[in-house]
């Protein structure tokens, strides 16, 4: 808790200077001698020696108020809070008006020991004094808010049953900062061995996490620490923090590495404006890969460490933008984690009301496009200790974190727990697919795009891998999505995912077989939509129609037939006419958007060419379709 430590150091060094400013509360020369030696120890940063000399001074005179006060400050700075509280109480017992700042310091220390009622009393006593500095007044008010929140939180605990992730993940060394891919097939975390931090990975095999292995010699180093990482949803890109590296721009920088086959490519330092000569760390990448959240102490923030974000543009990463006063405070905000729904944001802070030190919070994106004031995750997820580094599964029902006080394998261990429903993000699932040539079945590196059909904006744009043809993307409930996969020399692939009212956690698995551009080959346009018994194109057909325009522009010699099809509900002639009018609507859109009419024909087939038996609603929906076929090239 950086700000608090600086405050404490200032106070006890002020006490060390009392010998030149006032008479001591003791006349014992030996006690004064030890007290003076302790002051010299503090000047030289020998804190353990200072504690020993202050204890000797008190042994000489148990009523030596200045020695008790200074000992309390040193113990507090060393995080020995219980002993510090005892010393502060002795100061108050010996002389309640000795120094008003004692009440501020003991109040803060009691919060660290979860003594919230006592802390509130001491802090309120502090606020009764006149002429407080604005800084100390604000700190006292903030700490009182902590005590009031904490009392309520203890009375209303949230469900929390952490489970140690076991010996395949955890060892006697420290393991922390876990992140998982969207399909939970891989977990990457940091392990510290002999003060060196490196990345390890564990793969899920038959539903269980396998023994963790060293991530990569291309990322891990013997001489530098690698940590604070974020993995893209498909596991292909790793953003991480590297400090004091020779290729860096500041003390700590953000790096990116791309997965290549079974190994990783060489990481490279992100260029300005993200990395600067300052301190940039703890990246978290959005599901669509176009927004990077990170922590920095750069100028322009609200104080301490702030969370910033940068958006990817055609020219690279844009100028970082501070997350604003609903996220950042004048204290420290760290450990950002943007969930795959792109609208639920988790982080830690010691500035918002909490139970002491850093607590975990969640903020949600409002309808106005702004992040809302955060919600504390509650007790006992948060305690009077430090909580940070929370990440979630893509489904959002389970979280990962690290702790050193849950009787694990030793040091920090990684745990998982079921997140209470009120703290979860929106329901998210994922699309996992492979792209292959329909004839040879060889994997293809193809452009994959998933589009929010309501506003015709892409939520995922990337390429399937060259070696396996695989891709993975997350999609959020409540919307309809279109999938398009395209590659030069091939017809594009079209699919649709309707997640309106979606409450499951079932992923979509796609086997996309691309056909070469040859006469007779067809594409079902699964994202062309009409109202029942009507032929006016719906607005959410636009993305698919533009994809077809693009395909025809890229392949200017290709001629196509656009065909409409119906199920067998209704009169045969009505269906025939409806199918023809629907095909004509697509034809007219293409002509309006610059495609020569000579390259196009349209035809209605009614119910004469079903692709599934008209026996179920699902099959009937398949038969109601629009297609195009290559008739010349």
PDB file of N, CA, C and O in Angstrom, residues 92-150:
ATOM      1  N   UNK A  92      -1.759   6.408  23.965  1.00  0.00           N
ATOM      2  CA  UNK A  92      -3.020   7.045  24.329  1.00  0.00           C
ATOM      3  C   UNK A  92      -3.283   6.912  25.830  1.00  0.00           C
ATOM      4  O   UNK A  92      -3.772   7.846  26.484  1.00  0.00           O
ATOM      5  N   UNK A  93      -2.936   5.748  26.390  1.00  0.00           N
ATOM      6  CA  UNK A  93      -3.124   5.534  27.828  1.00  0.00           C
ATOM      7  C   UNK A  93      -2.229   6.463  28.641  1.00  0.00           C
ATOM      8  O   UNK A  93      -2.660   7.030  29.659  1.00  0.00           O
ATOM      9  N   UNK A  94      -0.994   6.646  28.210  1.00  0.00           N
ATOM     10  CA  UNK A  94      -0.044   7.492  28.951  1.00  0.00           C
ATOM     11  C   UNK A  94      -0.367   8.971  28.792  1.00  0.00           C
ATOM     12  O   UNK A  94      -0.250   9.756  29.745  1.00  0.00           O
ATOM     13  N   UNK A  95      -0.786   9.369  27.572  1.00  0.00           N
ATOM     14  CA  UNK A  95      -1.069  10.784  27.333  1.00  0.00           C
ATOM     15  C   UNK A  95      -2.021  10.897  26.145  1.00  0.00           C
ATOM     16  O   UNK A  95      -1.584  10.940  24.991  1.00  0.00           O
ATOM     17  N   UNK A  96      -3.346  10.956  26.404  1.00  0.00           N
ATOM     18  CA  UNK A  96      -4.337  10.989  25.310  1.00  0.00           C
ATOM     19  C   UNK A  96      -4.146  12.156  24.352  1.00  0.00           C
ATOM     20  O   UNK A  96      -4.575  12.079  23.197  1.00  0.00           O
ATOM     21  N   UNK A  97      -3.513  13.227  24.794  1.00  0.00           N
ATOM     22  CA  UNK A  97      -3.320  14.410  23.955  1.00  0.00           C
ATOM     23  C   UNK A  97      -1.869  14.562  23.509  1.00  0.00           C
ATOM     24  O   UNK A  97      -1.452  15.645  23.114  1.00  0.00           O
ATOM     25  N   UNK A  98      -1.129  13.468  23.565  1.00  0.00           N
ATOM     26  CA  UNK A  98       0.293  13.529  23.202  1.00  0.00           C
ATOM     27  C   UNK A  98       0.483  14.041  21.772  1.00  0.00           C
ATOM     28  O   UNK A  98       1.273  14.940  21.519  1.00  0.00           O
ATOM     29  N   UNK A  99      -0.253  13.472  20.822  1.00  0.00           N
ATOM     30  CA  UNK A  99      -0.131  13.869  19.414  1.00  0.00           C
ATOM     31  C   UNK A  99      -1.398  13.407  18.703  1.00  0.00           C
ATOM     32  O   UNK A  99      -1.696  12.221  18.662  1.00  0.00           O
ATOM     33  N   UNK A 100      -2.127  14.342  18.133  1.00  0.00           N
ATOM     34  CA  UNK A 100      -3.414  13.990  17.531  1.00  0.00           C
ATOM     35  C   UNK A 100      -3.292  13.002  16.387  1.00  0.00           C
ATOM     36  O   UNK A 100      -4.209  12.219  16.125  1.00  0.00           O
ATOM     37  N   UNK A 101      -2.143  13.006  15.701  1.00  0.00           N
ATOM     38  CA  UNK A 101      -1.987  12.089  14.567  1.00  0.00           C
ATOM     39  C   UNK A 101      -1.937  10.632  15.003  1.00  0.00           C
ATOM     40  O   UNK A 101      -2.124   9.733  14.178  1.00  0.00           O
ATOM     41  N   UNK A 102      -1.719  10.386  16.304  1.00  0.00           N
ATOM     42  CA  UNK A 102      -1.754   9.014  16.807  1.00  0.00           C
ATOM     43  C   UNK A 102      -3.107   8.371  16.497  1.00  0.00           C
ATOM     44  O   UNK A 102      -3.188   7.198  16.138  1.00  0.00           O
ATOM     45  N   UNK A 103      -4.180   9.143  16.597  1.00  0.00           N
ATOM     46  CA  UNK A 103      -5.517   8.593  16.366  1.00  0.00           C
ATOM     47  C   UNK A 103      -5.721   8.231  14.894  1.00  0.00           C
ATOM     48  O   UNK A 103      -6.428   7.262  14.565  1.00  0.00           O
ATOM     49  N   UNK A 104      -5.118   8.987  13.994  1.00  0.00           N
ATOM     50  CA  UNK A 104      -5.197   8.650  12.573  1.00  0.00           C
ATOM     51  C   UNK A 104      -4.410   7.384  12.278  1.00  0.00           C
ATOM     52  O   UNK A 104      -4.880   6.488  11.580  1.00  0.00           O
ATOM     53  N   UNK A 105      -3.226   7.304  12.892  1.00  0.00           N
ATOM     54  CA  UNK A 105      -2.362   6.151  12.608  1.00  0.00           C
ATOM     55  C   UNK A 105      -2.908   4.862  13.205  1.00  0.00           C
ATOM     56  O   UNK A 105      -2.884   3.817  12.564  1.00  0.00           O
ATOM     57  N   UNK A 106      -3.434   4.934  14.441  1.00  0.00           N
ATOM     58  CA  UNK A 106      -3.971   3.710  15.034  1.00  0.00           C
ATOM     59  C   UNK A 106      -5.241   3.282  14.317  1.00  0.00           C
ATOM     60  O   UNK A 106      -5.497   2.089  14.114  1.00  0.00           O
ATOM     61  N   UNK A 107      -6.047   4.275  13.871  1.00  0.00           N
ATOM     62  CA  UNK A 107      -7.256   3.923  13.128  1.00  0.00           C
ATOM     63  C   UNK A 107      -6.940   3.160  11.858  1.00  0.00           C
ATOM     64  O   UNK A 107      -7.566   2.138  11.549  1.00  0.00           O
ATOM     65  N   UNK A 108      -5.953   3.648  11.128  1.00  0.00           N
ATOM     66  CA  UNK A 108      -5.556   2.965   9.901  1.00  0.00           C
ATOM     67  C   UNK A 108      -5.023   1.573  10.196  1.00  0.00           C
ATOM     68  O   UNK A 108      -5.355   0.599   9.509  1.00  0.00           O
ATOM     69  N   UNK A 109      -4.216   1.452  11.240  1.00  0.00           N
ATOM     70  CA  UNK A 109      -3.629   0.163  11.587  1.00  0.00           C
ATOM     71  C   UNK A 109      -4.690  -0.821  12.047  1.00  0.00           C
ATOM     72  O   UNK A 109      -4.634  -2.015  11.720  1.00  0.00           O
ATOM     73  N   UNK A 110      -5.667  -0.346  12.777  1.00  0.00           N
ATOM     74  CA  UNK A 110      -6.749  -1.233  13.236  1.00  0.00           C
ATOM     75  C   UNK A 110      -7.567  -1.753  12.063  1.00  0.00           C
ATOM     76  O   UNK A 110      -8.070  -2.885  12.101  1.00  0.00           O
ATOM     77  N   UNK A 111      -7.707  -0.969  11.007  1.00  0.00           N
ATOM     78  CA  UNK A 111      -8.389  -1.471   9.798  1.00  0.00           C
ATOM     79  C   UNK A 111      -7.616  -2.646   9.217  1.00  0.00           C
ATOM     80  O   UNK A 111      -8.201  -3.658   8.807  1.00  0.00           O
ATOM     81  N   UNK A 112      -6.277  -2.540   9.208  1.00  0.00           N
ATOM     82  CA  UNK A 112      -5.473  -3.644   8.684  1.00  0.00           C
ATOM     83  C   UNK A 112      -5.641  -4.918   9.504  1.00  0.00           C
ATOM     84  O   UNK A 112      -5.373  -6.012   9.015  1.00  0.00           O
ATOM     85  N   UNK A 113      -6.070  -4.777  10.769  1.00  0.00           N
ATOM     86  CA  UNK A 113      -6.292  -5.934  11.637  1.00  0.00           C
ATOM     87  C   UNK A 113      -7.775  -6.255  11.801  1.00  0.00           C
ATOM     88  O   UNK A 113      -8.156  -7.019  12.685  1.00  0.00           O
ATOM     89  N   UNK A 114      -8.608  -5.653  10.925  1.00  0.00           N
ATOM     90  CA  UNK A 114     -10.056  -5.902  10.923  1.00  0.00           C
ATOM     91  C   UNK A 114     -10.724  -5.498  12.230  1.00  0.00           C
ATOM     92  O   UNK A 114     -11.780  -6.027  12.587  1.00  0.00           O
ATOM     93  N   UNK A 115     -10.159  -4.546  12.946  1.00  0.00           N
ATOM     94  CA  UNK A 115     -10.786  -4.003  14.153  1.00  0.00           C
ATOM     95  C   UNK A 115     -11.524  -2.725  13.764  1.00  0.00           C
ATOM     96  O   UNK A 115     -11.121  -1.608  14.086  1.00  0.00           O
ATOM     97  N   UNK A 116     -12.630  -2.910  13.041  1.00  0.00           N
ATOM     98  CA  UNK A 116     -13.271  -1.792  12.365  1.00  0.00           C
ATOM     99  C   UNK A 116     -13.988  -0.841  13.321  1.00  0.00           C
ATOM    100  O   UNK A 116     -13.946   0.375  13.133  1.00  0.00           O
ATOM    101  N   UNK A 117     -14.652  -1.370  14.337  1.00  0.00           N
ATOM    102  CA  UNK A 117     -15.370  -0.508  15.275  1.00  0.00           C
ATOM    103  C   UNK A 117     -14.409   0.382  16.044  1.00  0.00           C
ATOM    104  O   UNK A 117     -14.627   1.603  16.180  1.00  0.00           O
ATOM    105  N   UNK A 118     -13.312  -0.216  16.547  1.00  0.00           N
ATOM    106  CA  UNK A 118     -12.308   0.568  17.268  1.00  0.00           C
ATOM    107  C   UNK A 118     -11.672   1.607  16.343  1.00  0.00           C
ATOM    108  O   UNK A 118     -11.424   2.752  16.745  1.00  0.00           O
ATOM    109  N   UNK A 119     -11.426   1.200  15.089  1.00  0.00           N
ATOM    110  CA  UNK A 119     -10.807   2.124  14.133  1.00  0.00           C
ATOM    111  C   UNK A 119     -11.707   3.334  13.899  1.00  0.00           C
ATOM    112  O   UNK A 119     -11.229   4.477  13.873  1.00  0.00           O
ATOM    113  N   UNK A 120     -12.996   3.089  13.740  1.00  0.00           N
ATOM    114  CA  UNK A 120     -13.912   4.196  13.507  1.00  0.00           C
ATOM    115  C   UNK A 120     -13.910   5.174  14.680  1.00  0.00           C
ATOM    116  O   UNK A 120     -13.918   6.395  14.490  1.00  0.00           O
ATOM    117  N   UNK A 121     -13.874   4.662  15.894  1.00  0.00           N
ATOM    118  CA  UNK A 121     -13.856   5.526  17.075  1.00  0.00           C
ATOM    119  C   UNK A 121     -12.609   6.401  17.102  1.00  0.00           C
ATOM    120  O   UNK A 121     -12.687   7.610  17.370  1.00  0.00           O
ATOM    121  N   UNK A 122     -11.463   5.818  16.834  1.00  0.00           N
ATOM    122  CA  UNK A 122     -10.214   6.583  16.859  1.00  0.00           C
ATOM    123  C   UNK A 122     -10.170   7.611  15.729  1.00  0.00           C
ATOM    124  O   UNK A 122      -9.674   8.724  15.908  1.00  0.00           O
ATOM    125  N   UNK A 123     -10.689   7.244  14.557  1.00  0.00           N
ATOM    126  CA  UNK A 123     -10.676   8.176  13.432  1.00  0.00           C
ATOM    127  C   UNK A 123     -11.634   9.342  13.665  1.00  0.00           C
ATOM    128  O   UNK A 123     -11.334  10.487  13.307  1.00  0.00           O
ATOM    129  N   UNK A 124     -12.787   9.051  14.234  1.00  0.00           N
ATOM    130  CA  UNK A 124     -13.716  10.130  14.550  1.00  0.00           C
ATOM    131  C   UNK A 124     -13.145  11.058  15.619  1.00  0.00           C
ATOM    132  O   UNK A 124     -13.378  12.276  15.585  1.00  0.00           O
ATOM    133  N   UNK A 125     -12.383  10.498  16.566  1.00  0.00           N
ATOM    134  CA  UNK A 125     -11.686  11.326  17.547  1.00  0.00           C
ATOM    135  C   UNK A 125     -10.697  12.249  16.849  1.00  0.00           C
ATOM    136  O   UNK A 125     -10.602  13.449  17.162  1.00  0.00           O
ATOM    137  N   UNK A 126      -9.979  11.718  15.867  1.00  0.00           N
ATOM    138  CA  UNK A 126      -9.007  12.526  15.127  1.00  0.00           C
ATOM    139  C   UNK A 126      -9.682  13.713  14.443  1.00  0.00           C
ATOM    140  O   UNK A 126      -9.153  14.833  14.429  1.00  0.00           O
ATOM    141  N   UNK A 127     -10.854  13.492  13.891  1.00  0.00           N
ATOM    142  CA  UNK A 127     -11.548  14.548  13.154  1.00  0.00           C
ATOM    143  C   UNK A 127     -12.105  15.643  14.056  1.00  0.00           C
ATOM    144  O   UNK A 127     -12.569  16.679  13.566  1.00  0.00           O
ATOM    145  N   UNK A 128     -12.073  15.433  15.366  1.00  0.00           N
ATOM    146  CA  UNK A 128     -12.532  16.492  16.280  1.00  0.00           C
ATOM    147  C   UNK A 128     -11.487  17.588  16.455  1.00  0.00           C
ATOM    148  O   UNK A 128     -11.813  18.670  16.967  1.00  0.00           O
ATOM    149  N   UNK A 129     -10.256  17.326  16.024  1.00  0.00           N
ATOM    150  CA  UNK A 129      -9.195  18.327  16.200  1.00  0.00           C
ATOM    151  C   UNK A 129      -9.309  19.402  15.119  1.00  0.00           C
ATOM    152  O   UNK A 129      -9.658  19.111  13.969  1.00  0.00           O
ATOM    153  N   UNK A 130      -8.988  20.641  15.463  1.00  0.00           N
ATOM    154  CA  UNK A 130      -9.079  21.733  14.475  1.00  0.00           C
ATOM    155  C   UNK A 130      -7.856  21.791  13.570  1.00  0.00           C
ATOM    156  O   UNK A 130      -6.813  21.205  13.872  1.00  0.00           O
ATOM    157  N   UNK A 131      -8.016  22.500  12.464  1.00  0.00           N
ATOM    158  CA  UNK A 131      -6.898  22.851  11.583  1.00  0.00           C
ATOM    159  C   UNK A 131      -6.159  21.624  11.033  1.00  0.00           C
ATOM    160  O   UNK A 131      -4.929  21.613  10.944  1.00  0.00           O
ATOM    161  N   UNK A 132      -6.901  20.583  10.697  1.00  0.00           N
ATOM    162  CA  UNK A 132      -6.275  19.423  10.068  1.00  0.00           C
ATOM    163  C   UNK A 132      -5.886  19.780   8.636  1.00  0.00           C
ATOM    164  O   UNK A 132      -6.562  20.573   7.971  1.00  0.00           O
ATOM    165  N   UNK A 133      -4.812  19.195   8.147  1.00  0.00           N
ATOM    166  CA  UNK A 133      -4.447  19.433   6.756  1.00  0.00           C
ATOM    167  C   UNK A 133      -5.493  18.796   5.843  1.00  0.00           C
ATOM    168  O   UNK A 133      -6.098  17.767   6.199  1.00  0.00           O
ATOM    169  N   UNK A 134      -5.752  19.362   4.680  1.00  0.00           N
ATOM    170  CA  UNK A 134      -6.729  18.761   3.752  1.00  0.00           C
ATOM    171  C   UNK A 134      -6.407  17.308   3.424  1.00  0.00           C
ATOM    172  O   UNK A 134      -7.314  16.475   3.299  1.00  0.00           O
ATOM    173  N   UNK A 135      -5.108  16.994   3.286  1.00  0.00           N
ATOM    174  CA  UNK A 135      -4.712  15.630   2.942  1.00  0.00           C
ATOM    175  C   UNK A 135      -5.095  14.659   4.051  1.00  0.00           C
ATOM    176  O   UNK A 135      -5.677  13.598   3.797  1.00  0.00           O
ATOM    177  N   UNK A 136      -4.770  15.013   5.315  1.00  0.00           N
ATOM    178  CA  UNK A 136      -5.068  14.114   6.425  1.00  0.00           C
ATOM    179  C   UNK A 136      -6.563  14.046   6.706  1.00  0.00           C
ATOM    180  O   UNK A 136      -7.087  12.996   7.095  1.00  0.00           O
ATOM    181  N   UNK A 137      -7.263  15.150   6.520  1.00  0.00           N
ATOM    182  CA  UNK A 137      -8.706  15.139   6.692  1.00  0.00           C
ATOM    183  C   UNK A 137      -9.350  14.183   5.695  1.00  0.00           C
ATOM    184  O   UNK A 137     -10.223  13.372   6.047  1.00  0.00           O
ATOM    185  N   UNK A 138      -8.910  14.265   4.424  1.00  0.00           N
ATOM    186  CA  UNK A 138      -9.458  13.385   3.385  1.00  0.00           C
ATOM    187  C   UNK A 138      -9.129  11.923   3.681  1.00  0.00           C
ATOM    188  O   UNK A 138      -9.972  11.033   3.477  1.00  0.00           O
ATOM    189  N   UNK A 139      -7.907  11.666   4.173  1.00  0.00           N
ATOM    190  CA  UNK A 139      -7.526  10.291   4.491  1.00  0.00           C
ATOM    191  C   UNK A 139      -8.395   9.746   5.614  1.00  0.00           C
ATOM    192  O   UNK A 139      -8.879   8.604   5.542  1.00  0.00           O
ATOM    193  N   UNK A 140      -8.622  10.546   6.646  1.00  0.00           N
ATOM    194  CA  UNK A 140      -9.457  10.088   7.758  1.00  0.00           C
ATOM    195  C   UNK A 140     -10.878   9.801   7.298  1.00  0.00           C
ATOM    196  O   UNK A 140     -11.489   8.790   7.689  1.00  0.00           O
ATOM    197  N   UNK A 141     -11.429  10.674   6.457  1.00  0.00           N
ATOM    198  CA  UNK A 141     -12.775  10.457   5.943  1.00  0.00           C
ATOM    199  C   UNK A 141     -12.842   9.179   5.100  1.00  0.00           C
ATOM    200  O   UNK A 141     -13.804   8.408   5.190  1.00  0.00           O
ATOM    201  N   UNK A 142     -11.805   8.966   4.307  1.00  0.00           N
ATOM    202  CA  UNK A 142     -11.757   7.763   3.485  1.00  0.00           C
ATOM    203  C   UNK A 142     -11.689   6.514   4.363  1.00  0.00           C
ATOM    204  O   UNK A 142     -12.379   5.513   4.111  1.00  0.00           O
ATOM    205  N   UNK A 143     -10.881   6.542   5.417  1.00  0.00           N
ATOM    206  CA  UNK A 143     -10.744   5.388   6.307  1.00  0.00           C
ATOM    207  C   UNK A 143     -12.031   5.119   7.075  1.00  0.00           C
ATOM    208  O   UNK A 143     -12.392   3.962   7.322  1.00  0.00           O
ATOM    209  N   UNK A 144     -12.745   6.168   7.462  1.00  0.00           N
ATOM    210  CA  UNK A 144     -14.030   5.972   8.128  1.00  0.00           C
ATOM    211  C   UNK A 144     -15.021   5.299   7.177  1.00  0.00           C
ATOM    212  O   UNK A 144     -15.797   4.419   7.576  1.00  0.00           O
ATOM    213  N   UNK A 145     -14.999   5.706   5.908  1.00  0.00           N
ATOM    214  CA  UNK A 145     -15.848   5.035   4.912  1.00  0.00           C
ATOM    215  C   UNK A 145     -15.500   3.545   4.828  1.00  0.00           C
ATOM    216  O   UNK A 145     -16.393   2.693   4.676  1.00  0.00           O
ATOM    217  N   UNK A 146     -14.201   3.214   4.933  1.00  0.00           N
ATOM    218  CA  UNK A 146     -13.778   1.815   4.952  1.00  0.00           C
ATOM    219  C   UNK A 146     -14.392   1.077   6.138  1.00  0.00           C
ATOM    220  O   UNK A 146     -14.884  -0.051   6.007  1.00  0.00           O
ATOM    221  N   UNK A 147     -14.348   1.700   7.322  1.00  0.00           N
ATOM    222  CA  UNK A 147     -14.863   1.017   8.521  1.00  0.00           C
ATOM    223  C   UNK A 147     -16.364   0.789   8.426  1.00  0.00           C
ATOM    224  O   UNK A 147     -16.866  -0.283   8.776  1.00  0.00           O
ATOM    225  N   UNK A 148     -17.098   1.784   7.940  1.00  0.00           N
ATOM    226  CA  UNK A 148     -18.549   1.642   7.828  1.00  0.00           C
ATOM    227  C   UNK A 148     -18.907   0.556   6.820  1.00  0.00           C
ATOM    228  O   UNK A 148     -19.810  -0.260   7.058  1.00  0.00           O
ATOM    229  N   UNK A 149     -18.195   0.551   5.684  1.00  0.00           N
ATOM    230  CA  UNK A 149     -18.450  -0.499   4.700  1.00  0.00           C
ATOM    231  C   UNK A 149     -18.127  -1.872   5.281  1.00  0.00           C
ATOM    232  O   UNK A 149     -18.886  -2.829   5.113  1.00  0.00           O
ATOM    233  N   UNK A 150     -17.004  -1.980   5.977  1.00  0.00           N
ATOM    234  CA  UNK A 150     -16.530  -3.271   6.475  1.00  0.00           C
ATOM    235  C   UNK A 150     -17.488  -3.874   7.497  1.00  0.00           C
ATOM    236  O   UNK A 150     -17.747  -5.087   7.482  1.00  0.00           O
TER     237      UNK A 150
END
